[in-house]
Amino acid sequence: MKDTIQTGIGSCHTCPISCWRVVETRGMYKEARIDGPEYETVAAFGSLILSDDLEAVAYANHLCNAYGLDTISVGSTIAFAYHLFEQGVITPADTGGLILRWGDIHTAIQLVGMIARQQGFGVILGEGSRAVGRRYGVEDQAVQVNGLEVAMHDPRAMTGMGLIYATSPRGACHNQGDMYWVELGRALEELGMSLTDKSSSEGKAFTSARIQDWRSLYNSLIMCMFSNPEPHGVARMLSAAIGREVDLQEAIYLGERAWNLKRAFNNRRGLSRRHDKLPKLLLEPLHDGGAAGVVPDFDRMLREFYQVRGWDWATGRPTAHKLVELGLDFTLPDLWPLADLALSAD
Ligand code: SF4
């Protein structure tokens, strides 16, 4: 991108990282100064569609941003439709005559507009890949968790991401816990993390839970995930903001508390352990590449995760003791009404 279409960079107010990319596209998608795609989008509209047309990928990114559409969800859902078209599950009768062929990003761009304007086949795609899968009787082929498409950090390459996707409060979201950074070598020792073999399924539970707790706090503070000041510094900033001392241990506790509150909320809405799962495709080994032959030992990892979290294996809920430990007693009447009575009697 830097060698071809990038013309500049940009940033949020005063940010020294300046992660924005400004690009100029030519040809049929000619635009003067538009927002350049980042990693997820290049994968979603490039690799997943099998297109190497960078200018078209940049334009697709620009369209999604202009329409307020998430590029991971849109690109993945369109790619899923391409897959089902290849299988003959979706036909031109469904698409209004459109032919969905690998490598054809122009049709993908057309579909982005149809999703945004809720036209024709775009109405169906706009519901996301889980709904598309359900509609055509192939939900198990959709690469999503609890309705959210999986981001571009494959649990077969970094097994801990499997726990993150499966247990995130809003589906397969990589921003609920960037375990991929830890597995690529950036363990935050201040938070008690240690480096692990990214291909192994051993010892991932504690670190996955800890990065989730940390991000739960961090996201609550509305901080950019690219900046990552050292954790003690975050605790000091939080102390300055609220006017009382918060040390790192309490900051982690607050993150764990927030994470479990979100879990309790989702439990009340019907979430249980059966929802903590990975898409079938991500539990099948790749045949080549750096992650060839690796699949997470997901059941084992999830059992360890439940133990670390203090969650009940039968129901998928935080145990009554965990909720009390975190000062979330007020959730007991909904989650554990009998335990609530027992604890009151204590
Ligand atoms: S790194 Fe974060 S704060 Fe900085 S420009 Fe990028 S998004 Fe904005």
PDB file of C-alpha atoms in Angstrom, residues 100-203:
ATOM      1  CA  LEU A 100     -20.726 -14.534  -6.945  1.00  0.00           C
ATOM      2  CA  ARG A 101     -17.337 -15.717  -8.093  1.00  0.00           C
ATOM      3  CA  TRP A 102     -14.099 -15.875  -6.103  1.00  0.00           C
ATOM      4  CA  GLY A 103     -11.805 -12.992  -6.932  1.00  0.00           C
ATOM      5  CA  ASP A 104     -14.611 -10.723  -8.144  1.00  0.00           C
ATOM      6  CA  ILE A 105     -14.437  -7.773  -5.772  1.00  0.00           C
ATOM      7  CA  HIS A 106     -16.556  -5.599  -8.055  1.00  0.00           C
ATOM      8  CA  THR A 107     -19.639  -7.626  -7.205  1.00  0.00           C
ATOM      9  CA  ALA A 108     -18.628  -7.471  -3.538  1.00  0.00           C
ATOM     10  CA  ILE A 109     -18.549  -3.674  -3.783  1.00  0.00           C
ATOM     11  CA  GLN A 110     -21.963  -3.737  -5.408  1.00  0.00           C
ATOM     12  CA  LEU A 111     -23.221  -5.870  -2.510  1.00  0.00           C
ATOM     13  CA  VAL A 112     -21.860  -3.401   0.053  1.00  0.00           C
ATOM     14  CA  GLY A 113     -24.130  -0.741  -1.454  1.00  0.00           C
ATOM     15  CA  MET A 114     -27.071  -3.151  -1.552  1.00  0.00           C
ATOM     16  CA  ILE A 115     -26.557  -4.016   2.133  1.00  0.00           C
ATOM     17  CA  ALA A 116     -26.395  -0.356   3.110  1.00  0.00           C
ATOM     18  CA  ARG A 117     -29.476   0.567   1.084  1.00  0.00           C
ATOM     19  CA  GLN A 118     -31.279  -2.672   2.002  1.00  0.00           C
ATOM     20  CA  GLN A 119     -31.899  -3.635  -1.593  1.00  0.00           C
ATOM     21  CA  GLY A 120     -32.511  -7.101  -3.026  1.00  0.00           C
ATOM     22  CA  PHE A 121     -30.003  -9.727  -1.828  1.00  0.00           C
ATOM     23  CA  GLY A 122     -28.464  -7.032   0.369  1.00  0.00           C
ATOM     24  CA  VAL A 123     -31.434  -7.378   2.740  1.00  0.00           C
ATOM     25  CA  ILE A 124     -30.447 -11.001   3.420  1.00  0.00           C
ATOM     26  CA  LEU A 125     -26.698 -10.295   3.712  1.00  0.00           C
ATOM     27  CA  GLY A 126     -27.375  -7.331   5.989  1.00  0.00           C
ATOM     28  CA  GLU A 127     -28.485  -9.747   8.707  1.00  0.00           C
ATOM     29  CA  GLY A 128     -24.966 -11.201   8.901  1.00  0.00           C
ATOM     30  CA  SER A 129     -23.498 -14.633   8.267  1.00  0.00           C
ATOM     31  CA  ARG A 130     -25.334 -16.470  11.072  1.00  0.00           C
ATOM     32  CA  ALA A 131     -28.682 -15.381   9.657  1.00  0.00           C
ATOM     33  CA  VAL A 132     -27.549 -16.212   6.122  1.00  0.00           C
ATOM     34  CA  GLY A 133     -26.493 -19.669   7.330  1.00  0.00           C
ATOM     35  CA  ARG A 134     -29.808 -20.226   9.104  1.00  0.00           C
ATOM     36  CA  ARG A 135     -31.778 -19.112   6.070  1.00  0.00           C
ATOM     37  CA  TYR A 136     -30.102 -21.679   3.837  1.00  0.00           C
ATOM     38  CA  GLY A 137     -29.870 -24.467   6.424  1.00  0.00           C
ATOM     39  CA  VAL A 138     -26.066 -24.286   6.766  1.00  0.00           C
ATOM     40  CA  GLU A 139     -25.551 -22.299   9.969  1.00  0.00           C
ATOM     41  CA  ASP A 140     -22.733 -24.618  10.999  1.00  0.00           C
ATOM     42  CA  GLN A 141     -20.669 -23.395   8.032  1.00  0.00           C
ATOM     43  CA  ALA A 142     -20.834 -19.725   9.063  1.00  0.00           C
ATOM     44  CA  VAL A 143     -17.617 -18.445  10.657  1.00  0.00           C
ATOM     45  CA  GLN A 144     -19.182 -16.546  13.534  1.00  0.00           C
ATOM     46  CA  VAL A 145     -19.686 -16.789  17.280  1.00  0.00           C
ATOM     47  CA  ASN A 146     -22.991 -15.729  18.786  1.00  0.00           C
ATOM     48  CA  GLY A 147     -23.833 -13.687  15.716  1.00  0.00           C
ATOM     49  CA  LEU A 148     -20.569 -11.813  15.244  1.00  0.00           C
ATOM     50  CA  GLU A 149     -18.180 -12.715  12.444  1.00  0.00           C
ATOM     51  CA  VAL A 150     -14.722 -13.898  13.498  1.00  0.00           C
ATOM     52  CA  ALA A 151     -11.873 -11.397  13.106  1.00  0.00           C
ATOM     53  CA  MET A 152      -8.665 -12.211  11.256  1.00  0.00           C
ATOM     54  CA  HIS A 153      -6.699 -13.777  14.128  1.00  0.00           C
ATOM     55  CA  ASP A 154      -7.107 -17.488  13.548  1.00  0.00           C
ATOM     56  CA  PRO A 155      -7.257 -19.700  16.671  1.00  0.00           C
ATOM     57  CA  ARG A 156      -5.422 -22.368  14.697  1.00  0.00           C
ATOM     58  CA  ALA A 157      -2.435 -20.013  14.611  1.00  0.00           C
ATOM     59  CA  MET A 158      -2.901 -18.620  18.150  1.00  0.00           C
ATOM     60  CA  THR A 159      -4.986 -21.030  20.185  1.00  0.00           C
ATOM     61  CA  GLY A 160      -5.780 -18.596  22.999  1.00  0.00           C
ATOM     62  CA  MET A 161      -7.838 -16.547  20.571  1.00  0.00           C
ATOM     63  CA  GLY A 162     -10.259 -19.464  20.550  1.00  0.00           C
ATOM     64  CA  LEU A 163     -11.147 -18.768  24.184  1.00  0.00           C
ATOM     65  CA  ILE A 164     -11.418 -15.050  23.499  1.00  0.00           C
ATOM     66  CA  TYR A 165     -13.835 -15.479  20.592  1.00  0.00           C
ATOM     67  CA  ALA A 166     -15.900 -18.174  22.296  1.00  0.00           C
ATOM     68  CA  THR A 167     -16.457 -16.308  25.558  1.00  0.00           C
ATOM     69  CA  SER A 168     -16.541 -12.660  24.512  1.00  0.00           C
ATOM     70  CA  PRO A 169     -19.691 -10.860  25.662  1.00  0.00           C
ATOM     71  CA  ARG A 170     -20.467  -9.756  22.111  1.00  0.00           C
ATOM     72  CA  GLY A 171     -19.446 -12.664  19.929  1.00  0.00           C
ATOM     73  CA  ALA A 172     -16.157 -13.239  18.128  1.00  0.00           C
ATOM     74  CA  CYS A 173     -14.658  -9.843  18.901  1.00  0.00           C
ATOM     75  CA  HIS A 174     -10.868  -9.496  18.909  1.00  0.00           C
ATOM     76  CA  ASN A 175     -11.094  -6.225  20.832  1.00  0.00           C
ATOM     77  CA  GLN A 176     -12.461  -7.970  23.918  1.00  0.00           C
ATOM     78  CA  GLY A 177      -9.072  -9.547  24.509  1.00  0.00           C
ATOM     79  CA  ASP A 178      -6.040  -9.278  22.253  1.00  0.00           C
ATOM     80  CA  MET A 179      -4.581 -12.626  23.209  1.00  0.00           C
ATOM     81  CA  TYR A 180      -2.924 -12.676  19.783  1.00  0.00           C
ATOM     82  CA  TRP A 181      -0.456 -10.040  20.983  1.00  0.00           C
ATOM     83  CA  VAL A 182       0.415 -12.158  23.992  1.00  0.00           C
ATOM     84  CA  GLU A 183       0.845 -15.242  21.829  1.00  0.00           C
ATOM     85  CA  LEU A 184       3.017 -13.345  19.377  1.00  0.00           C
ATOM     86  CA  GLY A 185       5.353 -12.387  22.201  1.00  0.00           C
ATOM     87  CA  ARG A 186       3.962  -9.324  23.944  1.00  0.00           C
ATOM     88  CA  ALA A 187       2.964 -10.688  27.342  1.00  0.00           C
ATOM     89  CA  LEU A 188       2.324  -7.960  29.916  1.00  0.00           C
ATOM     90  CA  GLU A 189       4.312  -9.249  32.880  1.00  0.00           C
ATOM     91  CA  GLU A 190       2.924  -6.526  35.142  1.00  0.00           C
ATOM     92  CA  LEU A 191      -0.450  -8.212  34.679  1.00  0.00           C
ATOM     93  CA  GLY A 192       0.939 -11.609  35.633  1.00  0.00           C
ATOM     94  CA  MET A 193       1.045 -12.929  32.080  1.00  0.00           C
ATOM     95  CA  SER A 194       3.750 -15.159  30.778  1.00  0.00           C
ATOM     96  CA  LEU A 195       4.689 -16.170  27.258  1.00  0.00           C
ATOM     97  CA  THR A 196       3.145 -19.360  25.947  1.00  0.00           C
ATOM     98  CA  ASP A 197       3.597 -21.441  22.833  1.00  0.00           C
ATOM     99  CA  LYS A 198       1.013 -20.048  20.417  1.00  0.00           C
ATOM    100  CA  SER A 199       0.306 -23.480  18.930  1.00  0.00           C
ATOM    101  CA  SER A 200      -0.186 -25.232  22.261  1.00  0.00           C
ATOM    102  CA  SER A 201      -3.513 -25.497  24.059  1.00  0.00           C
ATOM    103  CA  GLU A 202      -1.834 -25.700  27.471  1.00  0.00           C
ATOM    104  CA  GLY A 203      -1.868 -22.889  29.983  1.00  0.00           C
TER     105      GLY A 203
END
